[in-house]
Amino acid sequence: MKLSELAELTSATIENGSPDLEITSAAGLDIAASGDVTFLANPKYTSQIETTKASAIFLNEGVKISRGDLAVLRAKDAYLAYTRALRTFFPVSPVVPGVHPSAVIDPTANVSERAEIGANVVLGKNAVVENGVKIYPNATIYDNARIGEGSIIHSGVSIRENCEVGRNCIVQNNSTIGSDGFGYAKDEEKRWLKIPQVGRVVLEDDVEIGANTAIDCASVGESRIKRGTKIDNLVQIGHSCTVDEDALICAQTGLAGTSVIGKRVILAGQVGIAGHLKVGDDAVLTAKSATSHDVEPGKVISGIPGFDNREWLRSTAAFQRLGDFTRRVRELENKVAGIIKAV
Amino acid sequence: MKLSELAELTSATIENGSPDLEITSAAGLDIAASGDVTFLANPKYTSQIETTKASAIFLNEGVKISRGDLAVLRAKDAYLAYTRALRTFFPVSPVVPGVHPSAVIDPTANVSERAEIGANVVLGKNAVVENGVKIYPNATIYDNARIGEGSIIHSGVSIRENCEVGRNCIVQNNSTIGSDGFGYAKDEEKRWLKIPQVGRVVLEDDVEIGANTAIDCASVGESRIKRGTKIDNLVQIGHSCTVDEDALICAQTGLAGTSVIGKRVILAGQVGIAGHLKVGDDAVLTAKSATSHDVEPGKVISGIPGFDNREWLRSTAAFQRLGDFTRRVRELENKVAGIIKAV
Amino acid sequence: MKLSELAELTSATIENGSPDLEITSAAGLDIAASGDVTFLANPKYTSQIETTKASAIFLNEGVKISRGDLAVLRAKDAYLAYTRALRTFFPVSPVVPGVHPSAVIDPTANVSERAEIGANVVLGKNAVVENGVKIYPNATIYDNARIGEGSIIHSGVSIRENCEVGRNCIVQNNSTIGSDGFGYAKDEEKRWLKIPQVGRVVLEDDVEIGANTAIDCASVGESRIKRGTKIDNLVQIGHSCTVDEDALICAQTGLAGTSVIGKRVILAGQVGIAGHLKVGDDAVLTAKSATSHDVEPGKVISGIPGFDNREWLRSTAAFQRLGDFTRRVRELENKVAGIIKAV
């Protein structure tokens, strides 16, 4: 692809370099080879520009570099432009329609002729698999589950009974969609009595679920992950939660039951959200923080329990001197006692 | 089912409504439809009583509502009564005895004729599957493992060699029972030498294990989860742990090796328990807390490291003002220095 | 095996007991039976020496016991010596070469005649399985993946496209090697645009991966776990990370993307490592700590965010009195105000 074509495709402008320069792939600064386009988004990596072997680079407005031999594509958002370049050079591998002879498909299941069903996949009663779906080997689709058009289900995944996967979703390996919620009532003998978990999970369109993640069904009703939300590896979503559109939930974060996560919320890694609460649109919880209260829209929250991120930064800075602090207060107490005695 | 029958079944008393009212299902306040019984346990949801479409409601003693058109079932424990109603309306789906032709059963395995073995299940040498067991597709039972009467094993689960699952247990999808413990000795070259992990895991009766949870076997001997304990998703149980009866271990909690968890202990979400320690009966660790010391019976512990929950609440409240605190101590120091100079 | 043989095998010296004493197995102090060798490494268990039924014990230099009837093997490192004894008494079960008829092997895959491929295993295009490999049932090896000599892949594992497992590795059940990295760019409509994840994961020789762990591939390039590193259950390794040789990563720890973990680093349970940073050789992060900054070689770090472990111990001690502290500072303020007024 010519540099000029790439610029057009990514809405960038050529600031340096020949429009006819041939670009063949895309890669990060450190591993890019000749012919690759690369990018700079995190200033931490600026020094790598000196040594990169890339032939062209996407740069945000205002960023200057000293390498005159590197073609420059000026973009409004270098990271986004680079992503579009990558998507062009590495298209998703095509679906090869057909059902592997070792797959076990219930006669009542409804599988599109344009779907690809891998080896040893098992589809339950009345399961529905739409056009362009790809199910990798050793995945299991329970009774009455539905996989929407263009979705990809990886090996080892279980989609439980009655659950629904929307269009163009991806579920990475060994994840569980629709496991029983963790609900028990204590009986008269202080033993746990299982609460039936007969609801379901709905993943709307364009949702991605990472590897080894578990999303519980509702006891009655549904857990719902709305359009465009992306969930990372090893995440726990409890029963009856709703995660609104375009949220980002990073690895090892956990949601207890019946919480509502707003649009475009970002939950960083290892965050904990207690049950029965609401995190407002565009809120951010930084890594390892937790909340047992509602979070207002747009707030950035840190700590356990979480509070305003700026206050938390001040508190954690003070915390690191807390041992010393104890000594200072004791000294003050002694001095004041001495003064009171003297006066 | 008539309201009067439901009342009897759940040991509740009819306080409002006709004994002949027909109740057809059960659901939460927000999603209940006409004909459903619902419940109120968490006061947070009191306002939903105004709008619920349910026909009847379980209420704890002392709780009053203003809706005269809603049949009221007064219960000692509304949540427990509702759970029993749900269990009546949604019985567990029956086991359909038989072995799917695609299952691979070692000739030395001993499978009850009253068990249901799903597609592509693999059973190893001398594996035992008792009456009424249901094993979902793509599960793997290793050599010499035993699945007790009435237990349910979901797709993607591995039950490792020699492990034992008791009666009426449930193991949700993609969990691992009996993976190797994480044990290594450092050799003379500072490399890790694997310690053989040849013990096993025993789940006693009525244990439930969530999805994507891993329970390690002991190096020698056993890890044991005792009767009635419930374990959530993505939980880590290290080698040689013992969890006593009726404990509740919430999602993403981790136990290092050789710890002993007492009866009815509650470990909330994302808790960490260090190795070689003992948590006494009825103790509670709140979410995201951790302990590297023994915990006394009945204590409620919070924080990292964990200490008394009430003290922790005071400390975390003060922590949020810690930045301001620093300033106050500095000001005090200046004033006291000024006084000392003046005096 | 005679005590004298065991001593030689473990580089220990007999300090008490007959060289001809027959030792038949090895086990911990509490469960050892007559004929077993046991060990003492953690002083916490010293009292168990009084009651152990073992016939011999490995002791570190300087440790004395009062039981004259217990044969004593003096070792430089009792734990290491015991590990070697265990490895002798419990050798790894041998590989039985052959491909189970239910396995689905792509015609282009290259499987050694000396490998063991279990029931319902699926091997993709051009997958390579070397000598002495054992793949347990229901594992899935994607296209172009390679499993090196002597490695063991357990049930439910997915090894994704192009990934490479070195020699003598072990991957415990339901882990995912090479899932897509969690990478998205925000587009003009504030929706997440997936960044192609076309790199791979390389596990070098002697690496062990626990159960239900997820290691993401790089977007372009590779994530690499170097020789001898051991990773526990439910661990998250983000895209493009490098973990150097002989590191130890305990359960439920998470690494965000593009971090570099040094040689022999220990990350205890539930640790969090932010993206784009470097943890130096031999550093230790204690359980539940986290860092968003580089960590110097050899440092021991605790807390969220992590800082020097000794300082952290002082700070956490003070934290537990922080509620009381608030009161003390307020009292000081009042007294000082009083003094100022008086003077």
PDB file of N, CA, C and O in Angstrom, chain A residues 31 44-45 79 83-84 87 100 120 136 138 154-155 172-174 208 212 227 232-234 246 252 270 288 319 323-326 333, chain C residues 120 140 142 156 158 160 174 176 180 184 188 191-192 194-195 212 216 220 234-236 252-254 270-271 276 289 314-315 328:
ATOM      1  N   ILE A  31       9.731  -3.014  17.434  1.00  0.00           N
ATOM      2  CA  ILE A  31       9.853  -4.212  16.611  1.00  0.00           C
ATOM      3  C   ILE A  31       9.541  -3.962  15.139  1.00  0.00           C
ATOM      4  O   ILE A  31       9.625  -4.878  14.327  1.00  0.00           O
ATOM      5  N   LYS A  44       6.625   8.215  26.750  1.00  0.00           N
ATOM      6  CA  LYS A  44       7.649   7.358  27.359  1.00  0.00           C
ATOM      7  C   LYS A  44       8.532   6.698  26.298  1.00  0.00           C
ATOM      8  O   LYS A  44       9.661   6.329  26.573  1.00  0.00           O
ATOM      9  N   TYR A  45       7.966   6.488  25.112  1.00  0.00           N
ATOM     10  CA  TYR A  45       8.694   5.751  24.098  1.00  0.00           C
ATOM     11  C   TYR A  45       9.352   6.644  23.049  1.00  0.00           C
ATOM     12  O   TYR A  45       9.832   6.165  22.021  1.00  0.00           O
ATOM     13  N   TYR A  79      -2.858   6.949  17.674  1.00  0.00           N
ATOM     14  CA  TYR A  79      -3.146   5.584  18.107  1.00  0.00           C
ATOM     15  C   TYR A  79      -4.305   4.992  17.302  1.00  0.00           C
ATOM     16  O   TYR A  79      -4.261   3.841  16.868  1.00  0.00           O
ATOM     17  N   THR A  83      -4.220   1.966  14.642  1.00  0.00           N
ATOM     18  CA  THR A  83      -5.154   0.839  14.766  1.00  0.00           C
ATOM     19  C   THR A  83      -5.818   0.548  13.429  1.00  0.00           C
ATOM     20  O   THR A  83      -5.930  -0.609  13.006  1.00  0.00           O
ATOM     21  N   ARG A  84      -6.211   1.607  12.740  1.00  0.00           N
ATOM     22  CA  ARG A  84      -6.855   1.397  11.431  1.00  0.00           C
ATOM     23  C   ARG A  84      -5.866   0.803  10.425  1.00  0.00           C
ATOM     24  O   ARG A  84      -6.234  -0.020   9.590  1.00  0.00           O
ATOM     25  N   ARG A  87      -5.573  -2.872  11.235  1.00  0.00           N
ATOM     26  CA  ARG A  87      -6.770  -3.604  10.803  1.00  0.00           C
ATOM     27  C   ARG A  87      -6.775  -3.836   9.298  1.00  0.00           C
ATOM     28  O   ARG A  87      -7.348  -4.805   8.816  1.00  0.00           O
ATOM     29  N   HIS A 100     -17.793 -29.468  11.332  1.00  0.00           N
ATOM     30  CA  HIS A 100     -16.834 -30.566  11.415  1.00  0.00           C
ATOM     31  C   HIS A 100     -17.572 -31.857  11.779  1.00  0.00           C
ATOM     32  O   HIS A 100     -18.453 -31.836  12.624  1.00  0.00           O
ATOM     33  N   ASN A 120     -15.476 -31.289  17.609  1.00  0.00           N
ATOM     34  CA  ASN A 120     -15.904 -31.585  18.989  1.00  0.00           C
ATOM     35  C   ASN A 120     -16.725 -30.482  19.652  1.00  0.00           C
ATOM     36  O   ASN A 120     -16.888 -30.489  20.874  1.00  0.00           O
ATOM     37  N   TYR A 136     -14.943 -22.301  17.617  1.00  0.00           N
ATOM     38  CA  TYR A 136     -13.714 -23.093  17.620  1.00  0.00           C
ATOM     39  C   TYR A 136     -13.926 -24.426  18.354  1.00  0.00           C
ATOM     40  O   TYR A 136     -14.906 -24.585  19.094  1.00  0.00           O
ATOM     41  N   ASN A 138     -14.098 -27.773  20.680  1.00  0.00           N
ATOM     42  CA  ASN A 138     -14.275 -28.041  22.113  1.00  0.00           C
ATOM     43  C   ASN A 138     -15.034 -26.943  22.861  1.00  0.00           C
ATOM     44  O   ASN A 138     -14.916 -26.843  24.085  1.00  0.00           O
ATOM     45  N   HIS A 154     -14.480 -18.977  21.055  1.00  0.00           N
ATOM     46  CA  HIS A 154     -13.223 -19.734  21.076  1.00  0.00           C
ATOM     47  C   HIS A 154     -13.321 -21.043  21.862  1.00  0.00           C
ATOM     48  O   HIS A 154     -14.282 -21.278  22.604  1.00  0.00           O
ATOM     49  N   SER A 155     -12.302 -21.856  21.706  1.00  0.00           N
ATOM     50  CA  SER A 155     -12.260 -23.179  22.330  1.00  0.00           C
ATOM     51  C   SER A 155     -12.432 -23.098  23.838  1.00  0.00           C
ATOM     52  O   SER A 155     -11.900 -22.202  24.492  1.00  0.00           O
ATOM     53  N   GLN A 172     -13.381 -15.011  24.147  1.00  0.00           N
ATOM     54  CA  GLN A 172     -12.077 -15.686  24.171  1.00  0.00           C
ATOM     55  C   GLN A 172     -12.166 -17.006  24.962  1.00  0.00           C
ATOM     56  O   GLN A 172     -13.153 -17.284  25.629  1.00  0.00           O
ATOM     57  N   ASN A 173     -11.091 -17.751  24.932  1.00  0.00           N
ATOM     58  CA  ASN A 173     -11.083 -19.133  25.411  1.00  0.00           C
ATOM     59  C   ASN A 173     -11.456 -19.317  26.879  1.00  0.00           C
ATOM     60  O   ASN A 173     -11.073 -18.537  27.742  1.00  0.00           O
ATOM     61  N   ASN A 174     -12.147 -20.416  27.104  1.00  0.00           N
ATOM     62  CA  ASN A 174     -12.422 -20.909  28.456  1.00  0.00           C
ATOM     63  C   ASN A 174     -13.274 -19.977  29.298  1.00  0.00           C
ATOM     64  O   ASN A 174     -13.306 -20.113  30.529  1.00  0.00           O
ATOM     65  N   GLU A 208     -16.976  -7.815  23.514  1.00  0.00           N
ATOM     66  CA  GLU A 208     -15.885  -8.790  23.557  1.00  0.00           C
ATOM     67  C   GLU A 208     -15.651  -9.219  24.995  1.00  0.00           C
ATOM     68  O   GLU A 208     -15.627  -8.391  25.913  1.00  0.00           O
ATOM     69  N   ASN A 212     -11.150 -16.899  30.167  1.00  0.00           N
ATOM     70  CA  ASN A 212     -11.316 -17.349  31.549  1.00  0.00           C
ATOM     71  C   ASN A 212     -12.133 -16.368  32.398  1.00  0.00           C
ATOM     72  O   ASN A 212     -11.877 -16.201  33.591  1.00  0.00           O
ATOM     73  N   ARG A 227     -24.199  -3.057  24.160  1.00  0.00           N
ATOM     74  CA  ARG A 227     -23.435  -2.885  22.930  1.00  0.00           C
ATOM     75  C   ARG A 227     -22.059  -2.245  23.126  1.00  0.00           C
ATOM     76  O   ARG A 227     -21.942  -1.217  23.771  1.00  0.00           O
ATOM     77  N   ASP A 232     -12.230  -7.888  29.856  1.00  0.00           N
ATOM     78  CA  ASP A 232     -10.915  -8.524  29.765  1.00  0.00           C
ATOM     79  C   ASP A 232     -10.932  -9.941  30.377  1.00  0.00           C
ATOM     80  O   ASP A 232     -11.988 -10.501  30.643  1.00  0.00           O
ATOM     81  N   ASN A 233      -9.762 -10.481  30.607  1.00  0.00           N
ATOM     82  CA  ASN A 233      -9.603 -11.837  31.144  1.00  0.00           C
ATOM     83  C   ASN A 233      -9.940 -11.907  32.637  1.00  0.00           C
ATOM     84  O   ASN A 233      -9.725 -10.959  33.383  1.00  0.00           O
ATOM     85  N   LEU A 234     -10.429 -13.060  33.060  1.00  0.00           N
ATOM     86  CA  LEU A 234     -10.549 -13.398  34.491  1.00  0.00           C
ATOM     87  C   LEU A 234     -11.437 -12.421  35.258  1.00  0.00           C
ATOM     88  O   LEU A 234     -11.244 -12.173  36.447  1.00  0.00           O
ATOM     89  N   ASP A 246     -20.339   0.506  25.715  1.00  0.00           N
ATOM     90  CA  ASP A 246     -18.990   1.051  25.535  1.00  0.00           C
ATOM     91  C   ASP A 246     -18.176   1.152  26.824  1.00  0.00           C
ATOM     92  O   ASP A 246     -17.258   1.977  26.929  1.00  0.00           O
ATOM     93  N   GLN A 252      -9.396  -9.195  35.857  1.00  0.00           N
ATOM     94  CA  GLN A 252      -9.510  -9.580  37.260  1.00  0.00           C
ATOM     95  C   GLN A 252     -10.391  -8.644  38.093  1.00  0.00           C
ATOM     96  O   GLN A 252     -10.369  -8.703  39.319  1.00  0.00           O
ATOM     97  N   GLN A 270      -8.348  -5.418  38.480  1.00  0.00           N
ATOM     98  CA  GLN A 270      -8.513  -5.869  39.861  1.00  0.00           C
ATOM     99  C   GLN A 270      -9.405  -4.956  40.712  1.00  0.00           C
ATOM    100  O   GLN A 270      -9.259  -4.896  41.932  1.00  0.00           O
ATOM    101  N   LYS A 288      -7.195  -1.687  41.214  1.00  0.00           N
ATOM    102  CA  LYS A 288      -7.211  -2.232  42.582  1.00  0.00           C
ATOM    103  C   LYS A 288      -8.121  -1.452  43.526  1.00  0.00           C
ATOM    104  O   LYS A 288      -8.101  -1.713  44.726  1.00  0.00           O
ATOM    105  N   PHE A 319       0.406   8.527  53.572  1.00  0.00           N
ATOM    106  CA  PHE A 319       0.447   7.181  54.165  1.00  0.00           C
ATOM    107  C   PHE A 319       1.879   6.634  54.204  1.00  0.00           C
ATOM    108  O   PHE A 319       2.279   5.968  55.161  1.00  0.00           O
ATOM    109  N   GLY A 323       4.492   6.219  59.506  1.00  0.00           N
ATOM    110  CA  GLY A 323       5.296   5.774  60.645  1.00  0.00           C
ATOM    111  C   GLY A 323       5.970   6.983  61.294  1.00  0.00           C
ATOM    112  O   GLY A 323       5.930   7.178  62.515  1.00  0.00           O
ATOM    113  N   ASP A 324       6.551   7.819  60.474  1.00  0.00           N
ATOM    114  CA  ASP A 324       7.236   9.025  60.915  1.00  0.00           C
ATOM    115  C   ASP A 324       6.272   9.997  61.594  1.00  0.00           C
ATOM    116  O   ASP A 324       6.597  10.655  62.583  1.00  0.00           O
ATOM    117  N   PHE A 325       5.094  10.036  61.052  1.00  0.00           N
ATOM    118  CA  PHE A 325       3.995  10.860  61.523  1.00  0.00           C
ATOM    119  C   PHE A 325       3.658  10.575  62.987  1.00  0.00           C
ATOM    120  O   PHE A 325       3.425  11.478  63.782  1.00  0.00           O
ATOM    121  N   THR A 326       3.590   9.302  63.301  1.00  0.00           N
ATOM    122  CA  THR A 326       3.296   8.853  64.662  1.00  0.00           C
ATOM    123  C   THR A 326       4.290   9.469  65.627  1.00  0.00           C
ATOM    124  O   THR A 326       3.933   9.988  66.685  1.00  0.00           O
ATOM    125  N   GLU A 333       2.945  16.084  71.399  1.00  0.00           N
ATOM    126  CA  GLU A 333       2.228  15.885  72.662  1.00  0.00           C
ATOM    127  C   GLU A 333       3.153  16.133  73.854  1.00  0.00           C
ATOM    128  O   GLU A 333       2.775  16.788  74.838  1.00  0.00           O
TER     129      GLU A 333
ATOM    130  N   ASN C 120     -10.379 -36.782  22.270  1.00  0.00           N
ATOM    131  CA  ASN C 120     -11.024 -35.509  21.908  1.00  0.00           C
ATOM    132  C   ASN C 120     -10.088 -34.306  21.875  1.00  0.00           C
ATOM    133  O   ASN C 120     -10.549 -33.161  21.875  1.00  0.00           O
ATOM    134  N   THR C 140      -7.122 -28.129  23.245  1.00  0.00           N
ATOM    135  CA  THR C 140      -7.179 -27.648  21.859  1.00  0.00           C
ATOM    136  C   THR C 140      -5.889 -26.917  21.514  1.00  0.00           C
ATOM    137  O   THR C 140      -5.497 -25.972  22.206  1.00  0.00           O
ATOM    138  N   TYR C 142      -4.263 -24.790  18.568  1.00  0.00           N
ATOM    139  CA  TYR C 142      -4.659 -24.065  17.353  1.00  0.00           C
ATOM    140  C   TYR C 142      -3.593 -24.215  16.243  1.00  0.00           C
ATOM    141  O   TYR C 142      -2.519 -24.766  16.453  1.00  0.00           O
ATOM    142  N   GLY C 156      -8.663 -29.179  28.802  1.00  0.00           N
ATOM    143  CA  GLY C 156      -9.311 -27.885  28.787  1.00  0.00           C
ATOM    144  C   GLY C 156      -8.406 -26.741  28.389  1.00  0.00           C
ATOM    145  O   GLY C 156      -8.866 -25.611  28.245  1.00  0.00           O
ATOM    146  N   SER C 158      -6.276 -24.276  26.075  1.00  0.00           N
ATOM    147  CA  SER C 158      -6.185 -23.818  24.682  1.00  0.00           C
ATOM    148  C   SER C 158      -4.804 -23.221  24.448  1.00  0.00           C
ATOM    149  O   SER C 158      -4.397 -22.313  25.181  1.00  0.00           O
ATOM    150  N   ARG C 160      -3.216 -21.114  21.634  1.00  0.00           N
ATOM    151  CA  ARG C 160      -3.727 -20.395  20.468  1.00  0.00           C
ATOM    152  C   ARG C 160      -2.728 -20.374  19.293  1.00  0.00           C
ATOM    153  O   ARG C 160      -1.557 -20.729  19.440  1.00  0.00           O
ATOM    154  N   ASN C 174      -7.411 -25.897  31.857  1.00  0.00           N
ATOM    155  CA  ASN C 174      -8.281 -24.761  31.513  1.00  0.00           C
ATOM    156  C   ASN C 174      -7.543 -23.440  31.382  1.00  0.00           C
ATOM    157  O   ASN C 174      -8.164 -22.372  31.428  1.00  0.00           O
ATOM    158  N   THR C 176      -5.309 -20.632  29.228  1.00  0.00           N
ATOM    159  CA  THR C 176      -5.346 -20.123  27.865  1.00  0.00           C
ATOM    160  C   THR C 176      -4.007 -19.476  27.553  1.00  0.00           C
ATOM    161  O   THR C 176      -3.606 -18.532  28.235  1.00  0.00           O
ATOM    162  N   ASP C 180      -6.353 -13.129  22.767  1.00  0.00           N
ATOM    163  CA  ASP C 180      -6.148 -11.768  22.244  1.00  0.00           C
ATOM    164  C   ASP C 180      -5.812 -10.804  23.377  1.00  0.00           C
ATOM    165  O   ASP C 180      -6.462 -10.820  24.430  1.00  0.00           O
ATOM    166  N   TYR C 184      -7.774  -1.653  22.519  1.00  0.00           N
ATOM    167  CA  TYR C 184      -8.800  -0.947  21.752  1.00  0.00           C
ATOM    168  C   TYR C 184      -8.393   0.505  21.630  1.00  0.00           C
ATOM    169  O   TYR C 184      -7.816   1.071  22.559  1.00  0.00           O
ATOM    170  N   GLU C 188     -13.937   8.124  16.780  1.00  0.00           N
ATOM    171  CA  GLU C 188     -14.517   9.459  16.823  1.00  0.00           C
ATOM    172  C   GLU C 188     -15.875   9.489  17.537  1.00  0.00           C
ATOM    173  O   GLU C 188     -16.305  10.528  18.026  1.00  0.00           O
ATOM    174  N   ARG C 191     -16.462   5.018  20.609  1.00  0.00           N
ATOM    175  CA  ARG C 191     -16.626   3.566  20.680  1.00  0.00           C
ATOM    176  C   ARG C 191     -15.253   2.923  20.587  1.00  0.00           C
ATOM    177  O   ARG C 191     -14.311   3.512  20.064  1.00  0.00           O
ATOM    178  N   TRP C 192     -15.163   1.704  21.119  1.00  0.00           N
ATOM    179  CA  TRP C 192     -13.879   1.003  21.140  1.00  0.00           C
ATOM    180  C   TRP C 192     -13.661   0.252  19.833  1.00  0.00           C
ATOM    181  O   TRP C 192     -14.480  -0.579  19.440  1.00  0.00           O
ATOM    182  N   LYS C 194     -11.341  -2.423  17.971  1.00  0.00           N
ATOM    183  CA  LYS C 194     -10.401  -3.484  18.332  1.00  0.00           C
ATOM    184  C   LYS C 194      -9.082  -3.357  17.577  1.00  0.00           C
ATOM    185  O   LYS C 194      -9.060  -3.210  16.360  1.00  0.00           O
ATOM    186  N   ILE C 195      -8.007  -3.409  18.315  1.00  0.00           N
ATOM    187  CA  ILE C 195      -6.674  -3.439  17.730  1.00  0.00           C
ATOM    188  C   ILE C 195      -6.332  -4.902  17.436  1.00  0.00           C
ATOM    189  O   ILE C 195      -6.397  -5.742  18.328  1.00  0.00           O
ATOM    190  N   ASN C 212      -6.424 -22.347  34.906  1.00  0.00           N
ATOM    191  CA  ASN C 212      -7.312 -21.198  34.680  1.00  0.00           C
ATOM    192  C   ASN C 212      -6.557 -19.881  34.610  1.00  0.00           C
ATOM    193  O   ASN C 212      -7.051 -18.839  35.050  1.00  0.00           O
ATOM    194  N   ASP C 216      -2.006 -13.411  27.403  1.00  0.00           N
ATOM    195  CA  ASP C 216      -2.391 -12.812  26.124  1.00  0.00           C
ATOM    196  C   ASP C 216      -1.207 -12.744  25.165  1.00  0.00           C
ATOM    197  O   ASP C 216      -0.067 -12.506  25.578  1.00  0.00           O
ATOM    198  N   VAL C 220       1.375  -7.152  17.957  1.00  0.00           N
ATOM    199  CA  VAL C 220       2.351  -7.564  16.948  1.00  0.00           C
ATOM    200  C   VAL C 220       3.591  -7.923  17.753  1.00  0.00           C
ATOM    201  O   VAL C 220       3.915  -7.225  18.710  1.00  0.00           O
ATOM    202  N   LEU C 234      -4.982 -18.758  37.851  1.00  0.00           N
ATOM    203  CA  LEU C 234      -5.810 -17.556  37.729  1.00  0.00           C
ATOM    204  C   LEU C 234      -4.993 -16.288  37.585  1.00  0.00           C
ATOM    205  O   LEU C 234      -5.392 -15.205  38.028  1.00  0.00           O
ATOM    206  N   VAL C 235      -3.845 -16.420  36.970  1.00  0.00           N
ATOM    207  CA  VAL C 235      -2.963 -15.273  36.743  1.00  0.00           C
ATOM    208  C   VAL C 235      -3.278 -14.667  35.381  1.00  0.00           C
ATOM    209  O   VAL C 235      -3.613 -15.384  34.432  1.00  0.00           O
ATOM    210  N   GLN C 236      -3.156 -13.361  35.310  1.00  0.00           N
ATOM    211  CA  GLN C 236      -3.375 -12.620  34.056  1.00  0.00           C
ATOM    212  C   GLN C 236      -2.037 -12.043  33.605  1.00  0.00           C
ATOM    213  O   GLN C 236      -1.395 -11.305  34.367  1.00  0.00           O
ATOM    214  N   GLN C 252      -3.598 -15.370  41.082  1.00  0.00           N
ATOM    215  CA  GLN C 252      -4.470 -14.197  40.934  1.00  0.00           C
ATOM    216  C   GLN C 252      -3.712 -12.886  40.783  1.00  0.00           C
ATOM    217  O   GLN C 252      -4.295 -11.813  40.905  1.00  0.00           O
ATOM    218  N   THR C 253      -2.431 -12.986  40.500  1.00  0.00           N
ATOM    219  CA  THR C 253      -1.673 -11.782  40.168  1.00  0.00           C
ATOM    220  C   THR C 253      -1.982 -11.387  38.732  1.00  0.00           C
ATOM    221  O   THR C 253      -2.278 -12.237  37.893  1.00  0.00           O
ATOM    222  N   GLY C 254      -1.922 -10.080  38.465  1.00  0.00           N
ATOM    223  CA  GLY C 254      -2.201  -9.608  37.119  1.00  0.00           C
ATOM    224  C   GLY C 254      -1.147  -8.651  36.609  1.00  0.00           C
ATOM    225  O   GLY C 254      -0.714  -7.751  37.335  1.00  0.00           O
ATOM    226  N   GLN C 270      -2.216 -12.162  44.248  1.00  0.00           N
ATOM    227  CA  GLN C 270      -3.111 -11.015  44.019  1.00  0.00           C
ATOM    228  C   GLN C 270      -2.380  -9.693  43.851  1.00  0.00           C
ATOM    229  O   GLN C 270      -2.921  -8.624  44.147  1.00  0.00           O
ATOM    230  N   VAL C 271      -1.169  -9.757  43.345  1.00  0.00           N
ATOM    231  CA  VAL C 271      -0.392  -8.543  43.062  1.00  0.00           C
ATOM    232  C   VAL C 271      -0.865  -7.943  41.731  1.00  0.00           C
ATOM    233  O   VAL C 271      -1.345  -8.662  40.854  1.00  0.00           O
ATOM    234  N   HIS C 276       3.562  -1.050  30.925  1.00  0.00           N
ATOM    235  CA  HIS C 276       4.700  -0.256  30.484  1.00  0.00           C
ATOM    236  C   HIS C 276       5.710   0.019  31.600  1.00  0.00           C
ATOM    237  O   HIS C 276       6.235   1.128  31.717  1.00  0.00           O
ATOM    238  N   SER C 289      -0.111  -6.357  46.871  1.00  0.00           N
ATOM    239  CA  SER C 289       0.456  -5.049  46.580  1.00  0.00           C
ATOM    240  C   SER C 289       0.367  -4.770  45.082  1.00  0.00           C
ATOM    241  O   SER C 289      -0.047  -5.610  44.286  1.00  0.00           O
ATOM    242  N   ARG C 314       5.585  -0.125  59.000  1.00  0.00           N
ATOM    243  CA  ARG C 314       5.388   0.957  59.973  1.00  0.00           C
ATOM    244  C   ARG C 314       4.087   1.703  59.682  1.00  0.00           C
ATOM    245  O   ARG C 314       3.327   2.020  60.594  1.00  0.00           O
ATOM    246  N   SER C 315       3.863   1.983  58.389  1.00  0.00           N
ATOM    247  CA  SER C 315       2.660   2.747  58.017  1.00  0.00           C
ATOM    248  C   SER C 315       1.389   1.977  58.335  1.00  0.00           C
ATOM    249  O   SER C 315       0.417   2.544  58.834  1.00  0.00           O
ATOM    250  N   ARG C 328      -6.205  12.632  68.661  1.00  0.00           N
ATOM    251  CA  ARG C 328      -5.009  13.205  69.298  1.00  0.00           C
ATOM    252  C   ARG C 328      -4.605  14.529  68.649  1.00  0.00           C
ATOM    253  O   ARG C 328      -4.222  15.481  69.335  1.00  0.00           O
TER     254      ARG C 328
END
